[in-house]
Coordinates of C-alpha atoms and ligand atoms in Angstrom, one line a residue:
X108 CA 18.8 60.4 48.8
X109 CA 20.3 61.7 45.9
X110 CA 18.2 63.8 43.9
X111 CA 18.7 63.1 40.2
X112 CA 19.6 67.0 37.9
X113 CA 18.7 66.4 34.2
X114 CA 20.9 67.2 31.9
X115 CA 17.6 68.9 30.3
X116 CA 15.0 69.2 31.4
X117 CA 11.8 68.9 29.6
X118 CA 10.0 71.2 28.6
X119 CA 7.2 72.3 30.8
X120 CA 3.5 74.9 31.0
X121 CA 4.3 78.0 33.0
X122 CA 4.2 76.9 37.1
X123 CA 1.8 79.5 38.3
X124 CA -0.9 80.1 36.3
X125 CA -2.6 84.3 36.2
X126 CA -5.9 83.8 38.2
X127 CA -5.5 80.7 39.8
X128 CA -7.6 80.3 43.3
X129 CA -6.6 79.6 46.2
X130 CA -3.4 77.5 45.9
X131 CA -4.5 74.0 47.5
X132 CA -8.2 74.9 47.4
X133 CA -10.3 71.6 46.8
X134 CA -9.8 70.1 43.5
X135 CA -12.7 69.8 40.5
X136 CA -14.0 70.9 38.2
X137 CA -15.2 73.3 38.9
X138 CA -18.2 74.1 36.5
X139 CA -21.0 75.3 39.8
X140 CA -22.1 71.8 40.9
X141 CA -22.5 71.7 44.0
X142 CA -20.4 68.2 44.7
X143 CA -22.2 65.8 46.9
X144 CA -19.2 65.5 48.5
X145 CA -16.3 67.9 49.6
X146 CA -13.4 67.2 51.7
X147 CA -10.8 69.8 52.5
X148 CA -7.8 69.7 54.3
X149 CA -8.0 66.2 55.5
X150 CA -5.6 64.8 57.4
X151 CA -4.5 60.9 59.2
X152 CA -1.5 60.3 61.3
X153 CA -1.6 56.6 63.3
X154 CA 0.3 56.9 65.9
X155 CA 3.5 54.3 66.3
X156 CA 3.8 53.5 70.1
X157 CA 7.0 52.3 72.1
X158 CA 7.7 50.7 75.5
X159 CA 5.6 49.6 78.4
X160 CA 3.4 53.1 78.5
X161 CA 2.8 53.1 74.5
X162 CA 4.7 56.4 73.7
X163 CA 3.9 58.4 70.8
X164 CA 7.7 58.2 69.0
X165 CA 5.7 59.0 65.5
X166 CA 3.2 59.3 63.4
X167 CA 2.2 57.4 59.7
X168 CA 0.7 60.2 58.1
X169 CA -1.2 58.4 56.1
X170 CA -3.7 61.2 54.4
X171 CA -2.1 64.4 54.8
X172 CA -4.5 67.5 53.7
X173 CA -6.2 66.3 50.7
X174 CA -8.7 68.0 49.6
X175 CA -11.7 67.5 47.1
X176 CA -15.4 67.6 45.6
X177 CA -17.0 64.7 43.8
X178 CA -20.0 65.9 41.5
X179 CA -23.3 64.0 42.1
X180 CA -23.5 61.2 39.5
X181 CA -19.8 61.2 38.9
X182 CA -16.8 58.0 39.1
X183 CA -14.2 59.9 40.5
X184 CA -10.8 57.8 40.0
X185 CA -8.8 57.4 42.7
X186 CA -5.6 56.0 41.8
X187 CA -1.3 55.9 43.3
X188 CA 1.0 52.8 44.7
X189 CA -0.7 50.6 47.6
X190 CA 0.5 52.4 51.4
X191 CA -0.5 55.8 48.8
X192 CA -3.6 56.5 50.9
X193 CA -6.1 56.4 48.8
X194 CA -8.4 53.6 51.2
X195 CA -7.9 55.7 54.3
X196 CA -9.2 58.8 52.9
X197 CA -12.0 56.6 51.8
X198 CA -12.6 55.0 55.6
X199 CA -12.4 58.7 56.4
X200 CA -14.6 60.2 53.8
X201 CA -17.2 57.8 55.1
X202 CA -16.3 58.6 58.9
X203 CA -15.3 55.2 59.5
X204 CA -12.2 56.3 60.7
X205 CA -11.9 59.7 62.7
X206 CA -10.0 62.2 61.1
X207 CA -6.5 64.2 62.7
X208 CA -7.3 67.5 61.1
X209 CA -9.6 68.8 57.8
X210 CA -13.9 68.7 57.0
X211 CA -15.6 66.2 55.7
X212 CA -19.6 67.7 53.8
X213 CA -21.7 65.6 51.9
X214 CA -24.7 66.5 51.0
X215 CA -23.7 70.0 52.4
X216 CA -24.4 68.9 55.6
X217 CA -20.1 68.3 57.7
X218 CA -20.3 65.3 58.8
X219 CA -18.2 66.0 61.8
X220 CA -20.4 68.5 63.4
X221 CA -23.2 65.6 63.5
X222 CA -24.2 63.9 66.3
X223 CA -24.6 60.1 66.6
X224 CA -27.8 59.4 65.0
X225 CA -27.9 61.7 62.8
X226 CA -24.4 60.0 61.6
X227 CA -26.1 56.4 61.2
X228 CA -28.7 57.7 59.5
X229 CA -26.8 59.9 57.1
X230 CA -24.5 56.4 56.6
X231 CA -27.2 54.4 54.6
X232 CA -26.1 57.0 52.0
X233 CA -22.7 56.3 52.1
X234 CA -22.0 52.6 51.3
X235 CA -18.6 50.9 50.4
X236 CA -18.2 48.0 48.3
X237 CA -14.3 45.8 49.1
X238 CA -11.5 44.7 48.0
X239 CA -12.1 41.2 49.1
X240 CA -15.5 39.1 48.1
X241 CA -13.8 36.3 49.4
X242 CA -13.1 38.1 52.9
X243 CA -15.8 41.2 52.9
X244 CA -18.8 37.8 52.9
X245 CA -19.4 35.6 56.7
X246 CA -19.0 32.1 54.8
X247 CA -21.8 31.6 57.7
X248 CA -24.7 33.4 56.4
X249 CA -26.6 32.5 53.4
X250 CA -26.9 34.8 50.9
X251 CA -30.1 36.5 52.1
X252 CA -28.8 37.1 55.5
X253 CA -25.7 38.7 53.7
X254 CA -27.7 40.7 51.1
X255 CA -30.4 41.1 54.1
X256 CA -28.4 42.6 57.2
X257 CA -28.4 46.1 56.8
X258 CA -32.1 46.3 56.0
X259 CA -32.1 44.5 59.3
X260 CA -29.9 46.9 61.4
X261 CA -31.8 49.8 59.7
X262 CA -35.2 49.4 60.8
X263 CA -36.4 46.8 58.1
X264 CA -38.6 44.5 61.0
X265 CA -40.3 42.0 58.6
X266 CA -39.0 39.2 57.5
X267 CA -40.9 39.2 54.2
X268 CA -40.2 42.9 53.2
X269 CA -36.4 41.2 53.8
X270 CA -36.7 38.8 51.1
X271 CA -38.7 40.7 48.0
X272 CA -36.4 43.0 48.3
X273 CA -33.1 40.0 48.6
X274 CA -35.3 38.4 45.3
X275 CA -35.3 42.9 43.6
X276 CA -31.1 43.0 44.0
X277 CA -30.2 39.6 43.5
X278 CA -31.6 40.4 39.6
X279 CA -30.2 44.3 40.6
X280 CA -27.1 42.4 40.0
X281 CA -27.5 39.7 38.4
X282 CA -27.6 37.1 40.1
X283 CA -30.2 34.2 40.9
X284 CA -32.4 34.6 43.6
X285 CA -33.2 31.2 43.4
X286 CA -30.1 31.5 45.0
X287 CA -30.4 33.3 48.1
X288 CA -30.2 30.1 50.2
X289 CA -26.8 28.9 49.2
X290 CA -23.6 29.7 51.4
X291 CA -20.8 32.7 49.9
X292 CA -18.2 29.1 48.9
X293 CA -20.9 28.0 46.5
X294 CA -20.6 31.0 43.9
X295 CA -17.1 32.0 42.2
X296 CA -15.4 35.0 42.6
X297 CA -17.2 37.4 40.4
X298 CA -20.6 36.5 41.8
X299 CA -19.4 37.0 45.0
X300 CA -18.4 40.6 44.1
X301 CA -21.8 40.5 42.7
X302 CA -23.1 39.5 46.2
X303 CA -21.2 42.0 47.9
X304 CA -22.4 45.0 45.5
X305 CA -26.0 44.0 46.3
X306 CA -25.2 44.3 50.3
X307 CA -23.8 48.2 49.2
X308 CA -27.1 49.4 47.5
X309 CA -29.3 47.3 49.3
X310 CA -29.8 51.0 51.7
X311 CA -30.6 52.7 48.2
X312 CA -27.1 55.3 48.8
X313 CA -26.3 58.0 47.2
X314 CA -22.9 57.6 47.6
X315 CA -20.8 54.5 46.9
X316 CA -16.7 53.4 47.3
X317 CA -15.4 50.6 45.1
X318 CA -12.1 49.7 47.2
X319 CA -10.0 48.3 44.5
X320 CA -13.5 45.9 43.8
X321 CA -12.2 44.5 41.1
X322 CA -8.6 44.0 41.6
X323 CA -8.8 40.0 43.1
X324 CA -10.6 39.8 39.6
X325 CA -9.7 38.4 36.1
X326 CA -9.9 40.4 33.6
X327 CA -13.2 39.3 31.9
X328 CA -14.9 39.0 34.9
X329 CA -13.7 42.6 35.6
X330 CA -15.3 43.4 33.1
X331 CA -18.7 42.4 33.8
X332 CA -18.5 44.0 36.8
X333 CA -18.0 47.1 35.3
X334 CA -20.6 47.1 33.3
X335 CA -22.5 46.0 36.4
X336 CA -21.5 48.8 38.3
X337 CA -21.8 51.2 34.6
X338 CA -24.8 50.6 34.3
X339 CA -26.6 50.1 38.4
X340 CA -25.3 54.1 38.0
X341 CA -27.0 55.4 35.2
X342 CA -30.4 53.1 36.4
X343 CA -29.9 54.1 40.2
X344 CA -28.1 58.1 40.2
X345 CA -25.1 56.7 42.7
X346 CA -22.3 58.7 42.7
X347 CA -19.0 56.8 42.4
X348 CA -15.4 56.8 44.7
X349 CA -13.6 54.0 42.3
X350 CA -10.0 52.9 44.0
X351 CA -7.8 51.4 42.2
X352 CA -3.9 50.7 41.9
X353 CA -3.9 51.1 38.4
X354 CA -4.6 53.7 36.1
X355 CA -5.8 51.8 32.9
X356 CA -9.0 50.1 35.3
X357 CA -10.0 53.5 36.1
X358 CA -9.6 55.3 32.8
X359 CA -12.9 53.3 32.0
X360 CA -15.0 54.1 34.0
X361 CA -14.3 57.8 35.4
X362 CA -14.8 60.7 35.7
X363 CA -12.4 62.6 36.6
X364 CA -9.7 60.8 37.6
X365 CA -7.3 61.5 41.2
X366 CA -2.9 60.3 41.5
X367 CA -2.2 60.4 44.9
X368 CA 1.6 60.1 45.9
X369 CA 2.4 59.5 49.7
X370 CA -0.9 60.9 51.7
X371 CA -1.6 63.3 49.8
X372 CA -3.2 64.5 45.6
X373 CA -1.2 65.3 43.1
X374 CA -3.1 65.7 40.3
X375 CA -6.2 65.4 39.5
X376 CA -7.8 65.9 36.0
X377 CA -10.9 64.7 33.8
X378 CA -10.0 61.7 32.6
X379 CA -9.0 62.1 29.0
X380 CA -6.9 64.9 30.2
X381 CA -5.1 62.4 32.7
X382 CA -4.3 60.0 29.9
X383 CA -3.6 62.5 27.0
X384 CA -1.8 65.3 29.2
X385 CA -0.1 64.1 32.2
X386 CA 0.8 67.7 33.6
X387 CA 2.6 65.2 37.6
X388 CA 5.9 63.6 37.0
X389 CA 4.4 60.2 38.8
X390 CA 1.1 60.4 37.2
X391 CA 3.1 60.0 33.6
X392 CA 5.3 57.5 35.0
X393 CA 2.1 55.3 36.1
X394 CA 0.7 56.2 32.3
X395 CA 4.0 55.1 30.6
X396 CA 3.4 51.8 32.4
X397 CA 0.3 51.4 31.5
X398 CA -0.2 48.5 27.8
X399 CA -0.8 50.9 24.5
X400 CA -3.2 48.9 22.5
X401 CA -1.9 49.1 18.9
X402 CA 1.5 47.0 17.3
X403 CA 2.8 50.6 16.4
X404 CA 2.5 52.8 19.0
X405 CA 4.8 52.7 22.0
X406 CA 4.7 54.9 25.1
X407 CA 8.2 56.3 26.6
X408 CA 8.8 54.5 29.9
X409 CA 9.5 56.4 32.5
X410 CA 11.2 53.8 35.4
X411 CA 11.0 54.9 38.4
X412 CA 14.4 55.1 41.0
X413 CA 13.9 54.4 44.0
X414 CA 11.1 53.2 47.0
X415 CA 8.2 54.9 47.7
X416 CA 9.8 57.4 51.1
X417 CA 8.1 56.3 54.4
X418 CA 5.3 57.9 55.4
X419 CA 6.8 58.2 58.3
X420 CA 9.0 60.4 57.5
X421 CA 8.6 61.7 54.2
X422 CA 10.6 64.0 52.4
X423 CA 11.0 67.7 52.9
X424 CA 9.4 70.2 49.9
X425 CA 7.9 67.5 47.1
X426 CA 7.8 64.4 48.3
X427 CA 8.1 62.7 45.3
X428 CA 11.5 65.0 44.6
X429 CA 13.9 62.0 45.9
X430 CA 12.1 60.0 42.7
X431 CA 11.6 62.3 39.9
X432 CA 14.1 62.4 36.9
X433 CA 12.8 65.7 36.6
X434 CA 13.3 66.8 40.6
X435 CA 15.8 70.4 40.5
X436 CA 17.1 72.4 43.9
X437 CA 13.9 73.8 44.4
X438 CA 11.8 71.2 44.5
X439 CA 14.1 69.6 47.7
X440 CA 12.4 72.5 49.7
X441 CA 9.2 74.0 48.7
X442 CA 6.1 72.1 48.2
X443 CA 4.3 72.0 45.8
X444 CA 0.1 72.8 46.2
X445 CA -2.2 72.3 43.7
X446 CA -2.5 74.9 41.1
X447 CA -5.1 74.4 38.2
X448 CA -3.2 73.7 34.4
X449 CA -6.2 74.0 32.3
X450 CA -10.2 73.9 32.8
X451 CA -10.3 71.2 35.4
X452 CA -6.8 70.0 35.6
X453 CA -4.5 70.7 38.6
X454 CA -1.7 69.4 39.6
X455 CA 1.6 69.7 42.3
X456 CA 4.8 70.4 40.5
X457 CA 6.9 73.1 40.5
X458 CA 7.6 72.5 37.1
X459 CA 3.8 70.7 35.6
X460 CA 5.2 68.6 31.7
X461 CA 3.3 70.5 29.3
Ligands
LIG566 FE1 9.4 66.4 40.6 FE2 8.1 67.5 42.6 FE3 10.1 68.3 40.8 FE4 7.3 68.6 40.1 S1 7.8 69.6 42.1 S2 9.9 68.0 39.4 S3 7.0 66.5 41.0 S4 9.7 67.0 42.5

């Protein structure tokens, strides 16, 4: 696809920052806190096979060289269009799927070096809330079975003990414990997501991935679930990786936000900095689509051209260049790496926006 040459490039911040750390090092706040989660150079390539003998003919590069850190107690929001690799990244961090390359640390421990038994113990500390509260709950199980299952799997043998914990968890997420013998279809969408949350926190995890956890809910119910997640974070000291495809949702819950495009992180910043000064043209385009809640204020809309390229054959140079309104010849040849443009703010662009 042809690159659009801009008539007059917009004002830019300097592409190189004097004294910048390793250009593609983990994206973080840099405040000296020991991260709870740290990933470096993480990749996940899924093979595309063909023929009788399933010969590998290409790879889908779902996650392609992501490095980041998440501090204890923070909510790291991860946004990007469908298929950009957000959920795959989360599953890699949780070790639900093996990486093609890269490293993952949790609380300082190298997860890829842990023996299976130690990894099983570690899993108690890392849980996930799924997008679809309807599909993620077994319709033949009662709520007590669903919430109590991880307790049973991880060794809470006595039924009365599990029952006590289920009651406690239902109260914690705002559900009436008297309903514990009901089935999922007897609950509303918001209530089912509360069941999913109760199940996720049953083992007292430290890290929870909320994977599009409010996307399928009505706006008013979304707000209730977001408030519940914030409340639980404060009470239980949780750390969240909060995945969403829209920036408007992550704004209200995140400490920092990472923006993904075609398997790579293109920008990471504290939430107010990202919303106030987006430096990557893709982030600016996503932000320009978020409605401003003021009758006389408007954002200039940046309309992206073309579709997202295939992750099996990503464009050379900057992966965003075929759709970027500000692309220059350099963008077609040289892949940009994450570089700091302000404290805690890193962007992968040769010509960051001011
Ligand atoms: Fe656009 Fe990429 Fe070039 Fe930055 S590096 S101006 S995002 S094409």
